[in-house]
Coordinates of N, CA, C and O in Angstrom, one line a residue:
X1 N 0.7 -40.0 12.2 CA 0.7 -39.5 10.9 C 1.7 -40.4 10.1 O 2.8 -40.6 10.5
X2 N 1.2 -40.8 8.8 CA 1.9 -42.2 8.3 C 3.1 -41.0 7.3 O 4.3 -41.5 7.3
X3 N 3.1 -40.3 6.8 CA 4.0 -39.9 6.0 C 5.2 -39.5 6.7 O 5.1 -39.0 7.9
X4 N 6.3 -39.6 6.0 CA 7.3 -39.0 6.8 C 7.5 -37.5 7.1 O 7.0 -36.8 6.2
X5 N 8.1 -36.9 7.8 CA 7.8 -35.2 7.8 C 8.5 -34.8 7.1 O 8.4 -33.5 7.3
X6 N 9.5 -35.1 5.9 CA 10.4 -34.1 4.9 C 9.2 -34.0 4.0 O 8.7 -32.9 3.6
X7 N 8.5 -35.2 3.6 CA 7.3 -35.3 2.5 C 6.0 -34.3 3.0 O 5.6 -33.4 2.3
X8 N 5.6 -34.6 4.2 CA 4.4 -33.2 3.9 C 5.2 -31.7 3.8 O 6.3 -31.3 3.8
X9 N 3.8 -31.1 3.5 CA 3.7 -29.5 3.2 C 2.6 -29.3 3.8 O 1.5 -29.7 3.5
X10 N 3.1 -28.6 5.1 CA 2.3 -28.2 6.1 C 1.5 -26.8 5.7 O 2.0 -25.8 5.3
X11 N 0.4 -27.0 5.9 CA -0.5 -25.4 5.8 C -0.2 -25.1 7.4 O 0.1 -25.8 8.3
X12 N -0.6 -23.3 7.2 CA -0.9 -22.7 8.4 C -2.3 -22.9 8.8 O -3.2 -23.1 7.9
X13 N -2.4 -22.8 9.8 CA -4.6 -22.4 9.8 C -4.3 -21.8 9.6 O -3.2 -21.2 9.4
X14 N -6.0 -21.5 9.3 CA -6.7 -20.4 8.9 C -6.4 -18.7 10.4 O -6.1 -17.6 10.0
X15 N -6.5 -19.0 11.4 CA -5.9 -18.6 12.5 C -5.9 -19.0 13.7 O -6.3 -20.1 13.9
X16 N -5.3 -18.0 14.8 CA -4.9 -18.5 15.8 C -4.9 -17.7 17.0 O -3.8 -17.2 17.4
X17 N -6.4 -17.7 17.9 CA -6.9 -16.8 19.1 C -6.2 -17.1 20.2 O -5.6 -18.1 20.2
X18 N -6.1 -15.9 21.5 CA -5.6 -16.7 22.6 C -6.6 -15.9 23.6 O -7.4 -15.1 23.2
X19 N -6.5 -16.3 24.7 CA -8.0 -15.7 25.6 C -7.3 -15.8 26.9 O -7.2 -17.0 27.2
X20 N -6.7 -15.1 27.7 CA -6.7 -15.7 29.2 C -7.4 -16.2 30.4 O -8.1 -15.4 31.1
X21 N -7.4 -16.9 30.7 CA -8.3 -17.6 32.1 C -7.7 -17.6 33.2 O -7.1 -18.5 33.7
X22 N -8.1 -16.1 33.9 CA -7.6 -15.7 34.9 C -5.7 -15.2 34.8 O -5.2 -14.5 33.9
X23 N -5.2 -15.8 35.9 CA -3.7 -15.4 35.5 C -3.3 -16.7 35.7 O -2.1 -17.0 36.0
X24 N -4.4 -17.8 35.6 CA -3.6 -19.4 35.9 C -3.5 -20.0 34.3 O -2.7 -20.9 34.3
X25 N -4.1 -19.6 32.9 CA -3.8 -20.5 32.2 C -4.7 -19.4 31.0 O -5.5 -18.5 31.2
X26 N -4.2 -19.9 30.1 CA -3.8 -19.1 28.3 C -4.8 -20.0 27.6 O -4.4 -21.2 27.6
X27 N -6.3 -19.6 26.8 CA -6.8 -20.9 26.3 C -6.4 -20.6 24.8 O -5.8 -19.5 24.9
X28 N -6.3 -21.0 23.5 CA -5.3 -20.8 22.6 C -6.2 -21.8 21.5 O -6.2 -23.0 21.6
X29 N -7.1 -21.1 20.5 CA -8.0 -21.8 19.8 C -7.6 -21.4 18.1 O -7.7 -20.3 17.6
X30 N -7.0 -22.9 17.4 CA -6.4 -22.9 16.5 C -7.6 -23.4 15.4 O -8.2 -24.4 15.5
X31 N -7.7 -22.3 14.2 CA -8.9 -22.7 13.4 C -8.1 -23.3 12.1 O -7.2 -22.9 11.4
X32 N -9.0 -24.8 12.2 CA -8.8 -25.2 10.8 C -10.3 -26.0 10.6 O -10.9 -27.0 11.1
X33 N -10.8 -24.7 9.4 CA -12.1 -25.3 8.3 C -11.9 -26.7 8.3 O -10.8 -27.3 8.2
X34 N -13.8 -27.4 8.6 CA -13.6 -28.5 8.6 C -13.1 -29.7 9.3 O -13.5 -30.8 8.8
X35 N -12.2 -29.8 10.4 CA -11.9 -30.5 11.7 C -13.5 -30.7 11.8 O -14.4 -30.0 11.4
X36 N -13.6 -32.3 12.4 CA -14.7 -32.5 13.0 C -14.6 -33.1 14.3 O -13.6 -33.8 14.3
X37 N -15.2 -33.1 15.4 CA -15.0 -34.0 17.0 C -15.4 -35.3 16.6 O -16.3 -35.4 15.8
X38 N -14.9 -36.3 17.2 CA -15.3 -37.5 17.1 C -16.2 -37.8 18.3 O -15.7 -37.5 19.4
X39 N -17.3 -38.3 18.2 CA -18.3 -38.2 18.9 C -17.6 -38.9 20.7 O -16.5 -39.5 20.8
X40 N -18.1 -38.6 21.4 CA -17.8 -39.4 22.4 C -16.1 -39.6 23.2 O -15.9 -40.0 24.3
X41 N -15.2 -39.1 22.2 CA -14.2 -39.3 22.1 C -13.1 -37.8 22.1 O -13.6 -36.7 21.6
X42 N -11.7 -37.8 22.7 CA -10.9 -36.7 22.4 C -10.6 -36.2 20.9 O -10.5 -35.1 20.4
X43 N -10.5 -37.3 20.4 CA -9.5 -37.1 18.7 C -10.5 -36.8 17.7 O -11.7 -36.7 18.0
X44 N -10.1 -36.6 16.1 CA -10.3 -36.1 15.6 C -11.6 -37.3 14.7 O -11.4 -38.6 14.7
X45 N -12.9 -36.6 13.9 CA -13.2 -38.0 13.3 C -13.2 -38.1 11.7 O -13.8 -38.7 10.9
X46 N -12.2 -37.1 11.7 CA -12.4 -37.1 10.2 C -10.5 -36.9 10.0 O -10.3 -36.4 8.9
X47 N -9.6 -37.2 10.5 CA -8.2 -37.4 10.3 C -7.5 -37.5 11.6 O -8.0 -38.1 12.6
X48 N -6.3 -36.8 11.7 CA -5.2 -37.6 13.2 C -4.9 -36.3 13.2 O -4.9 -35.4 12.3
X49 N -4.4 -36.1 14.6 CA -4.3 -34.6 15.3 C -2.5 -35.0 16.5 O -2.2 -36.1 17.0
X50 N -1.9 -34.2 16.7 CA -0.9 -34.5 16.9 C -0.4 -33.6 18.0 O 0.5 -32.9 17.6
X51 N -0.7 -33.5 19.3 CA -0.1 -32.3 19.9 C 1.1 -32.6 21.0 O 1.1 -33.7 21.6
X52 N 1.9 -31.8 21.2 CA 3.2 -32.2 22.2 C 3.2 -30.6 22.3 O 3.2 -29.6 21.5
X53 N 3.2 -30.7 23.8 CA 3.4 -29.4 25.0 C 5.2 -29.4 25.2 O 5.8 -30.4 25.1
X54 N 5.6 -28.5 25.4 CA 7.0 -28.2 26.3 C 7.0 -27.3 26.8 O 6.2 -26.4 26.5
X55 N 7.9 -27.1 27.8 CA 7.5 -25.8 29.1 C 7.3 -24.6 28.3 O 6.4 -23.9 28.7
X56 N 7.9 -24.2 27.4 CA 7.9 -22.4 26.6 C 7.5 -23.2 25.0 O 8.0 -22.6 24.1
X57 N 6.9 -24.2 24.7 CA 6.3 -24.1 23.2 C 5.2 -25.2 23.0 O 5.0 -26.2 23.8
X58 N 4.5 -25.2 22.1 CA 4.0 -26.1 22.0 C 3.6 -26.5 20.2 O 3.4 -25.5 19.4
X59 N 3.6 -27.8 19.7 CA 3.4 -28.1 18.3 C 2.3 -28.8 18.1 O 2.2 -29.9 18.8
X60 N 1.3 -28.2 17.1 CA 0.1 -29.2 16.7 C 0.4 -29.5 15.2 O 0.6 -28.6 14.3
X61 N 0.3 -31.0 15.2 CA -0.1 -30.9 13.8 C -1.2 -32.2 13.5 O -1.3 -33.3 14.0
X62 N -2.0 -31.3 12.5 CA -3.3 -32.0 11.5 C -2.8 -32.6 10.8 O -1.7 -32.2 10.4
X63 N -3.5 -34.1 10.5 CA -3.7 -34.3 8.8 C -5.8 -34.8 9.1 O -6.5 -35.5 9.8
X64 N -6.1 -33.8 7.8 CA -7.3 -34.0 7.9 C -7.7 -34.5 6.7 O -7.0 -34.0 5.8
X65 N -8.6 -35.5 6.4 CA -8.6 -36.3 5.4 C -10.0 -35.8 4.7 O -10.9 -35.4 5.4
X66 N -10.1 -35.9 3.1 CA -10.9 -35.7 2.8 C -11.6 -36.1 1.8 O -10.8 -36.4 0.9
X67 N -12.6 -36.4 1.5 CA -13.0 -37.1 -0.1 C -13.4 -36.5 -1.0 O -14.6 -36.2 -1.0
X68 N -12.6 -36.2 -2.2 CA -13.1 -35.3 -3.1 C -13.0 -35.8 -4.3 O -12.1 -36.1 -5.1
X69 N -14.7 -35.9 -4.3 CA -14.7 -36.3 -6.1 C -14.6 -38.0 -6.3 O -14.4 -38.6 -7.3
X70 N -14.8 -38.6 -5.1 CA -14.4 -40.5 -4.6 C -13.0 -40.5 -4.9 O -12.4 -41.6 -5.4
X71 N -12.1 -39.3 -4.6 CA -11.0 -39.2 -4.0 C -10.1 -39.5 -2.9 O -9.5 -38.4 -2.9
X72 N -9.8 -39.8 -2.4 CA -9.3 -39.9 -0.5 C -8.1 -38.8 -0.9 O -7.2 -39.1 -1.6
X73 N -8.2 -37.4 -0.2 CA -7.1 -36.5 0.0 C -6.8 -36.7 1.4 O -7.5 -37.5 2.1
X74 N -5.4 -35.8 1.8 CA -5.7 -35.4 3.0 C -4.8 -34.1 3.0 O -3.7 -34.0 2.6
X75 N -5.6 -33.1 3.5 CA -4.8 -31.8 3.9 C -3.8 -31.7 5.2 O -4.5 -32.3 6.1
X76 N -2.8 -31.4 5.7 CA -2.2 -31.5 6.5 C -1.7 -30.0 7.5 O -1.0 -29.2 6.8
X77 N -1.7 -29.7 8.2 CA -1.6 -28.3 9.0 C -0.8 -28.3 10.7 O -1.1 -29.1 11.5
X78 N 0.0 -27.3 10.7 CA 0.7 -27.3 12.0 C 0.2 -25.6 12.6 O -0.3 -24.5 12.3
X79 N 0.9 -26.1 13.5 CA 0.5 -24.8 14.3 C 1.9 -24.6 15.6 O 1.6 -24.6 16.8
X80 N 3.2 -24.5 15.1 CA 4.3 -24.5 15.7 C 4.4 -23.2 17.1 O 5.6 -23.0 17.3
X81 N 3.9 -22.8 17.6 CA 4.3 -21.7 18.5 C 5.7 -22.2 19.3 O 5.9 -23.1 20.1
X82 N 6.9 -21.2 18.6 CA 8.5 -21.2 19.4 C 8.9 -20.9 20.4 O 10.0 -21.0 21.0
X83 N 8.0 -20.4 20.6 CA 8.3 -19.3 22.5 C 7.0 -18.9 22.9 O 6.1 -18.3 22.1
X84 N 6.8 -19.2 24.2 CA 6.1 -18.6 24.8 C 6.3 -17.7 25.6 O 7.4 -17.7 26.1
X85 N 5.1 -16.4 26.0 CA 5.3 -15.6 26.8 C 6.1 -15.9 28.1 O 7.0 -15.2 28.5
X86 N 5.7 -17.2 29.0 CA 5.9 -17.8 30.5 C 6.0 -19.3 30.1 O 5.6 -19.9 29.1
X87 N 6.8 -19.7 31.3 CA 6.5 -21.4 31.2 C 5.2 -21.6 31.5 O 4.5 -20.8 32.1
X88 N 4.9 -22.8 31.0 CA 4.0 -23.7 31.1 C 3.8 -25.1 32.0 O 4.8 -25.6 32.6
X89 N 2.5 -25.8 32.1 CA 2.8 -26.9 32.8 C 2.4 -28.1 31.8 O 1.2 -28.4 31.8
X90 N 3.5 -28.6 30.9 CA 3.0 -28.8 29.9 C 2.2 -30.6 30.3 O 1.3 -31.2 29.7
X91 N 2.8 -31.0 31.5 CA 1.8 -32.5 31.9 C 0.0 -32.0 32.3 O -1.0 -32.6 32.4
X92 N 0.2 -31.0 32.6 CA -1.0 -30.2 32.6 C -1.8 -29.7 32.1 O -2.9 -29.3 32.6
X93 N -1.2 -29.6 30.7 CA -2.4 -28.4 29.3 C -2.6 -29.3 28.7 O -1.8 -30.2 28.5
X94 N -3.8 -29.4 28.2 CA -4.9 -30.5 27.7 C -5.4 -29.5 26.4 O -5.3 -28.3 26.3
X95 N -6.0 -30.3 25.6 CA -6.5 -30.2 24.5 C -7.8 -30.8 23.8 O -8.2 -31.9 24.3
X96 N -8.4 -30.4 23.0 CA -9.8 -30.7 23.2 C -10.7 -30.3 21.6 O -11.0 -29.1 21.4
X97 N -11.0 -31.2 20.8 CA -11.4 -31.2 19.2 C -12.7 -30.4 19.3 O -13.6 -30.9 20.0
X98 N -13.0 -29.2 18.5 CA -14.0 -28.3 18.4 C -14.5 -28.6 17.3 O -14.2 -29.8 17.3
X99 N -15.1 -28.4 16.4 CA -15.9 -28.3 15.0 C -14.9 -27.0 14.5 O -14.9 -25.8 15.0
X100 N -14.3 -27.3 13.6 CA -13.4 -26.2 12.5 C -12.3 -25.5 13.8 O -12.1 -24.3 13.8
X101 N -11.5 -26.4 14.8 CA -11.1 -25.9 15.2 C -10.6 -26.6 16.5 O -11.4 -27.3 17.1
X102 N -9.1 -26.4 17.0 CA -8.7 -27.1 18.1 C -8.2 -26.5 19.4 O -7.1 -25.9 19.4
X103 N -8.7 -26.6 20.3 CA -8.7 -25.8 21.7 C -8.0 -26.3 22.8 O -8.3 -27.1 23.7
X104 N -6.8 -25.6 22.6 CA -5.6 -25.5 23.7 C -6.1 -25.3 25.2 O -6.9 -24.4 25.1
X105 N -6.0 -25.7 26.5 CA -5.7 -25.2 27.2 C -4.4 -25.1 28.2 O -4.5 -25.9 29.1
X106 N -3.4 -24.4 28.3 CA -2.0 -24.4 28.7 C -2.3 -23.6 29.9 O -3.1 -22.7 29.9
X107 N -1.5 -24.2 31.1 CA -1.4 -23.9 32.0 C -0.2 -23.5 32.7 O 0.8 -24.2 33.1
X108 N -0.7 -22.1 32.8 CA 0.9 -21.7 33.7 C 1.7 -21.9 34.9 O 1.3 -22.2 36.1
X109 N 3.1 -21.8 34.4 CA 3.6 -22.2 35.6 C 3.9 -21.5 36.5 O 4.6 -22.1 37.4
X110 N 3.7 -20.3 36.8 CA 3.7 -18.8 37.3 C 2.2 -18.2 37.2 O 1.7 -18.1 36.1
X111 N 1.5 -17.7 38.6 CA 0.4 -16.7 38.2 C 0.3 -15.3 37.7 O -0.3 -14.3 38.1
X112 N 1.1 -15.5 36.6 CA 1.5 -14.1 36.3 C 0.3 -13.8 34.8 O -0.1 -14.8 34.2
X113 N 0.0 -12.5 34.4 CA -0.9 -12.2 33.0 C 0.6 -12.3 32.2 O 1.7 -12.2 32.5
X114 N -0.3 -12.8 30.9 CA 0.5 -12.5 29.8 C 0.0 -11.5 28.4 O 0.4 -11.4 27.2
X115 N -1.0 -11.0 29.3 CA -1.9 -9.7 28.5 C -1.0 -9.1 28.2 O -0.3 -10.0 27.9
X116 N -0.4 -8.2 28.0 CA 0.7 -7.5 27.9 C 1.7 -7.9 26.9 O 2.1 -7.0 26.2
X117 N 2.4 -9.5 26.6 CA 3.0 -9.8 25.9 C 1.9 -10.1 24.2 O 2.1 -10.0 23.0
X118 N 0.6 -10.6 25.2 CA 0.3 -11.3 24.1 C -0.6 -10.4 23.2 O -1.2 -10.9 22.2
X119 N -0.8 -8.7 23.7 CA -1.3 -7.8 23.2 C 0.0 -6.9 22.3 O -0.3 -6.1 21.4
X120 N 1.1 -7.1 22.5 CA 1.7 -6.2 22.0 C 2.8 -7.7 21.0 O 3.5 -7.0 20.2
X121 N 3.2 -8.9 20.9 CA 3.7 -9.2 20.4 C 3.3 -10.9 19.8 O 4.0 -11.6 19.1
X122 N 1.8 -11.1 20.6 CA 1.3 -12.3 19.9 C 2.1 -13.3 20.6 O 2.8 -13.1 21.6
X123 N 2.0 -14.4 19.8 CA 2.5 -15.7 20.2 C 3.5 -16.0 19.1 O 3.1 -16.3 18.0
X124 N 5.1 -16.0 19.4 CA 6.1 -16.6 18.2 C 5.7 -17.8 17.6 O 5.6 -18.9 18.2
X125 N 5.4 -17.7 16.2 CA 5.0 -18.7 15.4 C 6.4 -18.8 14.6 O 7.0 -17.9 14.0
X126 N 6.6 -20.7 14.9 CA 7.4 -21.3 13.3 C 6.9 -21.1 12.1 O 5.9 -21.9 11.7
X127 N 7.4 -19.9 11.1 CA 7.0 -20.1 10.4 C 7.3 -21.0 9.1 O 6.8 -20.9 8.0
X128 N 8.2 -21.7 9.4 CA 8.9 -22.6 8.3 C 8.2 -24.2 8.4 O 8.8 -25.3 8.3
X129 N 6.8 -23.8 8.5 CA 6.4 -25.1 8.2 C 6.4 -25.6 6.6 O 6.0 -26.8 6.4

């Protein structure tokens, strides 16, 4: 992402699902209108996608580009989660470009549920994007 990060102004998605897969791994599907898959390919084909895993967090950030009006915009969006429920195996959770939407899979580092945290207190979001 070419701008520097004091200069953007990050949006939130629109939201942000989590689903467990078994008690080995958390899939975690972040909606933002308009993302498109790039055919054939992981990344994004309509702007740059940015993700970094750490054992207890992980940060996505969009810039999705757009043309309005024989304009070139680009909208820009993060998705900070500060804590997680359990560690993670972050050389392990992969990621994967949906249509209006980007699909986490994190993999725990413990077979433990996180039903219970993630039913009564969600996933800690930075909200100071």
């Amino acid at each position: 992402m070419a701008e520097s990060e004091k200069e953007i102004d990050y949006r939130s998605p629109l939201g942000v699902t989590t689903d467990e897969i078994g008690d080995s791994a958390v899939k975690v599907s972040i909606v933002i209108p308009g993302v498109k898959k790039q055919s054939m390919r992981k990344g994004m084909a309509n702007g740059s996608l940015e993700v970094q895993f750490q054992s207890r967090s992980f940060d996505v950030k969009v810039q999705l580009d757009n043309n309005k009006n024989g304009r070139k915009t680009s909208d820009h969006f993060r998705c900070h989660i500060k804590r997680l429920p359990q560690e993670i195996l972050p050389e392990r959770s992969t990621y994967k470009v949906e249509k209006d939407k980007i699909v986490l899979t994190l993999l725990k580092a413990k077979p433990l549920s996180w039903a219970g945290d993630l039913d009564s207190r969600g996933l800690e979001m930075d909200e100071s994007n």
